[in-house]
Amino acid sequence: MLEIFYPDDYLDSTYVIDFDSLYQRGYRGIIFDIDNTLVPHGAPADERARRLFAHLKELGFSCCLLSNNQLPRVEMFNRDIHVHYLENAHKPSVKGYEKAMQKMGTNRQNTLFVGDQLFTDVFGARRTGIYSILVKPIHPKEEIQIVLKRYLEKIVLFFYRRSLRRKSRDQRYGK
């Protein structure tokens, strides 16, 4: 039942993702959440984010920011990044993910999503049918509604980790 919230991958940071390998595996589009995925909540694009997007463009990726924030926030972050974006996306609605893929010229098979929240980011990506990577939040300071969701996320992540341990054990013993 909780599996709809399970990411395909769970990593410490956006900045440790092996995007070169993902490109070699055939992915061509990346949809990103912004706040606490790429930078702390409300922050502009920093040098690390600028370097990441420059590298992604060099590899040949098309990128799109998908945010539930309003236009001024998304435009402020995108000022130095220069990628596609959709503001007020109503994640986890599938429509935003589909519009992002349309902007990038990609599809469900060659698009992935990177975000820090299970109930909006990962759930929306799963509902859309695209590969999802959950990353740990960059900064602990968050809006109150997100803080409350983090408690529920801990429960889901407990069962997610347990399922990974079971899969690993089953593979070791040939089940």
mmCIF file of C-alpha atoms in Angstrom:
data_model
loop_
_atom_site.group_PDB
_atom_site.id
_atom_site.type_symbol
_atom_site.label_atom_id
_atom_site.label_comp_id
_atom_site.label_asym_id
_atom_site.label_seq_id
_atom_site.Cartn_x
_atom_site.Cartn_y
_atom_site.Cartn_z
ATOM 1 C CA MET A 1 0.000 0.000 0.000
ATOM 2 C CA LEU A 2 2.782 2.436 0.856
ATOM 3 C CA GLU A 3 4.742 1.436 -2.254
ATOM 4 C CA ILE A 4 3.163 4.262 -4.288
ATOM 5 C CA PHE A 5 5.282 6.632 -2.165
ATOM 6 C CA TYR A 6 8.536 4.663 -2.533
ATOM 7 C CA PRO A 7 11.178 6.337 -4.703
ATOM 8 C CA ASP A 8 13.139 4.365 -7.260
ATOM 9 C CA ASP A 9 16.298 5.626 -5.597
ATOM 10 C CA TYR A 10 17.071 7.480 -2.354
ATOM 11 C CA LEU A 11 20.305 9.472 -2.066
ATOM 12 C CA ASP A 12 21.922 11.933 0.312
ATOM 13 C CA SER A 13 21.908 14.845 -2.124
ATOM 14 C CA THR A 14 21.117 15.938 -5.651
ATOM 15 C CA TYR A 15 24.806 16.676 -5.960
ATOM 16 C CA VAL A 16 25.871 13.017 -5.545
ATOM 17 C CA ILE A 17 23.639 11.678 -8.335
ATOM 18 C CA ASP A 18 25.623 10.079 -11.155
ATOM 19 C CA PHE A 19 23.974 11.974 -14.012
ATOM 20 C CA ASP A 20 26.604 10.742 -16.487
ATOM 21 C CA SER A 21 25.502 7.171 -15.829
ATOM 22 C CA LEU A 22 21.824 8.101 -16.095
ATOM 23 C CA TYR A 23 22.492 9.686 -19.488
ATOM 24 C CA GLN A 24 24.274 6.514 -20.626
ATOM 25 C CA ARG A 25 21.212 4.528 -19.500
ATOM 26 C CA GLY A 26 19.074 6.558 -21.925
ATOM 27 C CA TYR A 27 17.571 9.300 -19.786
ATOM 28 C CA ARG A 28 17.320 12.632 -21.586
ATOM 29 C CA GLY A 29 15.087 14.793 -19.405
ATOM 30 C CA ILE A 30 15.273 15.695 -15.726
ATOM 31 C CA ILE A 31 12.500 17.373 -13.778
ATOM 32 C CA PHE A 32 13.702 19.036 -10.581
ATOM 33 C CA ASP A 33 12.023 20.366 -7.502
ATOM 34 C CA ILE A 34 13.831 23.509 -6.275
ATOM 35 C CA ASP A 35 13.539 24.170 -2.547
ATOM 36 C CA ASN A 36 15.563 21.826 -0.357
ATOM 37 C CA THR A 37 16.404 19.754 -3.434
ATOM 38 C CA LEU A 38 18.781 22.153 -5.202
ATOM 39 C CA VAL A 39 19.152 24.977 -2.653
ATOM 40 C CA PRO A 40 17.798 25.812 0.809
ATOM 41 C CA HIS A 41 14.201 27.027 0.871
ATOM 42 C CA GLY A 42 13.861 30.418 -0.845
ATOM 43 C CA ALA A 43 17.529 30.725 -1.849
ATOM 44 C CA PRO A 44 18.718 31.780 -5.309
ATOM 45 C CA ALA A 45 20.769 29.432 -7.450
ATOM 46 C CA ASP A 46 24.221 29.097 -5.922
ATOM 47 C CA GLU A 47 27.510 28.219 -7.588
ATOM 48 C CA ARG A 48 26.988 24.501 -7.028
ATOM 49 C CA ALA A 49 23.583 24.618 -8.758
ATOM 50 C CA ARG A 50 24.986 26.670 -11.649
ATOM 51 C CA ARG A 51 27.805 24.132 -12.143
ATOM 52 C CA LEU A 52 25.345 21.230 -12.006
ATOM 53 C CA PHE A 53 23.066 22.660 -14.687
ATOM 54 C CA ALA A 54 26.017 23.598 -16.895
ATOM 55 C CA HIS A 55 27.220 19.986 -16.678
ATOM 56 C CA LEU A 56 23.746 18.589 -17.385
ATOM 57 C CA LYS A 57 23.463 20.756 -20.492
ATOM 58 C CA GLU A 58 26.942 19.621 -21.636
ATOM 59 C CA LEU A 59 25.817 16.003 -21.284
ATOM 60 C CA GLY A 60 22.768 16.702 -23.424
ATOM 61 C CA PHE A 61 20.025 16.684 -20.803
ATOM 62 C CA SER A 62 16.963 18.866 -21.082
ATOM 63 C CA CYS A 63 15.853 20.110 -17.669
ATOM 64 C CA CYS A 64 12.695 21.559 -16.194
ATOM 65 C CA LEU A 65 12.007 23.012 -12.775
ATOM 66 C CA LEU A 66 8.638 21.885 -11.418
ATOM 67 C CA SER A 67 7.586 23.864 -8.380
ATOM 68 C CA ASN A 68 4.488 24.453 -6.310
ATOM 69 C CA ASN A 69 5.886 27.931 -5.641
ATOM 70 C CA GLN A 70 4.675 31.037 -7.412
ATOM 71 C CA LEU A 71 6.304 32.627 -10.466
ATOM 72 C CA PRO A 72 8.591 35.158 -8.691
ATOM 73 C CA ARG A 73 10.297 32.396 -6.684
ATOM 74 C CA VAL A 74 10.825 30.124 -9.676
ATOM 75 C CA GLU A 75 12.042 32.953 -11.934
ATOM 76 C CA MET A 76 14.472 34.143 -9.254
ATOM 77 C CA PHE A 77 16.052 30.677 -9.019
ATOM 78 C CA ASN A 78 16.078 30.207 -12.797
ATOM 79 C CA ARG A 79 17.741 33.594 -13.468
ATOM 80 C CA ASP A 80 21.208 32.001 -13.635
ATOM 81 C CA ILE A 81 20.167 28.469 -14.621
ATOM 82 C CA HIS A 82 18.147 29.105 -17.797
ATOM 83 C CA VAL A 83 16.058 25.932 -18.054
ATOM 84 C CA HIS A 84 12.372 25.243 -18.639
ATOM 85 C CA TYR A 85 10.123 25.741 -15.635
ATOM 86 C CA LEU A 86 6.570 25.421 -14.401
ATOM 87 C CA GLU A 87 5.399 27.310 -11.356
ATOM 88 C CA ASN A 88 2.286 26.639 -9.268
ATOM 89 C CA ALA A 89 2.443 23.032 -10.520
ATOM 90 C CA HIS A 90 0.047 21.502 -7.981
ATOM 91 C CA LYS A 91 2.303 18.518 -7.337
ATOM 92 C CA PRO A 92 1.466 15.645 -7.028
ATOM 93 C CA SER A 93 -0.867 16.312 -9.968
ATOM 94 C CA VAL A 94 0.236 14.405 -13.070
ATOM 95 C CA LYS A 95 -0.487 17.428 -15.295
ATOM 96 C CA GLY A 96 2.611 19.328 -14.198
ATOM 97 C CA TYR A 97 4.916 16.383 -14.869
ATOM 98 C CA GLU A 98 3.342 15.872 -18.289
ATOM 99 C CA LYS A 99 3.687 19.573 -19.155
ATOM 100 C CA ALA A 100 7.339 19.459 -18.075
ATOM 101 C CA MET A 101 7.989 16.493 -20.381
ATOM 102 C CA GLN A 102 6.199 18.298 -23.203
ATOM 103 C CA LYS A 103 8.423 21.372 -22.711
ATOM 104 C CA MET A 104 11.542 19.199 -22.736
ATOM 105 C CA GLY A 105 10.438 16.992 -25.636
ATOM 106 C CA THR A 106 10.816 13.835 -23.541
ATOM 107 C CA ASN A 107 8.562 10.989 -22.461
ATOM 108 C CA ARG A 108 7.934 8.715 -19.482
ATOM 109 C CA GLN A 109 10.674 6.286 -20.487
ATOM 110 C CA ASN A 110 13.502 8.815 -20.791
ATOM 111 C CA THR A 111 12.574 11.297 -18.041
ATOM 112 C CA LEU A 112 13.410 11.217 -14.351
ATOM 113 C CA PHE A 113 12.447 13.338 -11.387
ATOM 114 C CA VAL A 114 14.575 14.591 -8.473
ATOM 115 C CA GLY A 115 12.933 15.958 -5.326
ATOM 116 C CA ASP A 116 13.029 15.973 -1.526
ATOM 117 C CA GLN A 117 9.421 15.172 -0.579
ATOM 118 C CA LEU A 118 7.597 11.855 -0.755
ATOM 119 C CA PHE A 119 3.992 13.038 -0.773
ATOM 120 C CA THR A 120 4.355 15.652 -3.491
ATOM 121 C CA ASP A 121 7.517 15.006 -5.528
ATOM 122 C CA VAL A 122 7.866 11.216 -5.496
ATOM 123 C CA PHE A 123 4.140 10.481 -5.392
ATOM 124 C CA GLY A 124 3.568 12.692 -8.440
ATOM 125 C CA ALA A 125 6.449 11.110 -10.347
ATOM 126 C CA ARG A 126 5.216 7.615 -9.503
ATOM 127 C CA ARG A 127 1.666 8.494 -10.574
ATOM 128 C CA THR A 128 3.078 9.831 -13.848
ATOM 129 C CA GLY A 129 5.144 6.701 -14.406
ATOM 130 C CA ILE A 130 8.603 8.260 -14.384
ATOM 131 C CA TYR A 131 11.750 7.274 -12.500
ATOM 132 C CA SER A 132 11.995 9.100 -9.172
ATOM 133 C CA ILE A 133 14.992 9.975 -7.050
ATOM 134 C CA LEU A 134 14.339 11.161 -3.510
ATOM 135 C CA VAL A 135 17.096 13.238 -1.933
ATOM 136 C CA LYS A 136 17.502 14.273 1.669
ATOM 137 C CA PRO A 137 16.501 17.900 2.341
ATOM 138 C CA ILE A 138 19.394 20.350 2.112
ATOM 139 C CA HIS A 139 18.392 22.400 5.146
ATOM 140 C CA PRO A 140 16.271 21.594 8.220
ATOM 141 C CA LYS A 141 14.467 24.964 8.217
ATOM 142 C CA GLU A 142 11.124 24.431 6.469
ATOM 143 C CA GLU A 143 7.579 25.738 6.426
ATOM 144 C CA ILE A 144 5.338 24.277 9.137
ATOM 145 C CA GLN A 145 3.180 22.230 6.737
ATOM 146 C CA ILE A 146 6.309 20.546 5.401
ATOM 147 C CA VAL A 147 7.656 19.877 8.902
ATOM 148 C CA LEU A 148 4.424 18.039 9.720
ATOM 149 C CA LYS A 149 4.647 15.955 6.524
ATOM 150 C CA ARG A 150 8.227 14.986 7.409
ATOM 151 C CA TYR A 151 6.929 13.015 10.410
ATOM 152 C CA LEU A 152 4.707 10.947 8.119
ATOM 153 C CA GLU A 153 7.557 10.571 5.644
ATOM 154 C CA LYS A 154 9.676 8.975 8.375
ATOM 155 C CA ILE A 155 7.085 6.207 8.706
ATOM 156 C CA VAL A 156 7.001 5.564 4.957
ATOM 157 C CA LEU A 157 10.817 5.625 4.763
ATOM 158 C CA PHE A 158 11.022 3.072 7.577
ATOM 159 C CA PHE A 159 8.966 0.620 5.514
ATOM 160 C CA TYR A 160 10.822 1.578 2.311
ATOM 161 C CA ARG A 161 14.188 0.743 3.900
ATOM 162 C CA ARG A 162 12.775 -2.481 5.310
ATOM 163 C CA SER A 163 11.576 -3.519 1.833
ATOM 164 C CA LEU A 164 15.057 -2.806 0.432
ATOM 165 C CA ARG A 165 16.648 -4.998 3.115
ATOM 166 C CA ARG A 166 14.207 -7.807 2.276
ATOM 167 C CA LYS A 167 14.950 -7.531 -1.442
ATOM 168 C CA SER A 168 18.677 -7.585 -0.747
ATOM 169 C CA ARG A 169 18.320 -10.624 1.525
ATOM 170 C CA ASP A 170 16.127 -12.427 -1.025
ATOM 171 C CA GLN A 171 18.691 -11.772 -3.781
ATOM 172 C CA ARG A 172 21.508 -13.116 -1.596
ATOM 173 C CA TYR A 173 19.605 -16.313 -0.918
ATOM 174 C CA GLY A 174 18.204 -16.726 -4.428
ATOM 175 C CA LYS A 175 14.543 -16.240 -3.576
#
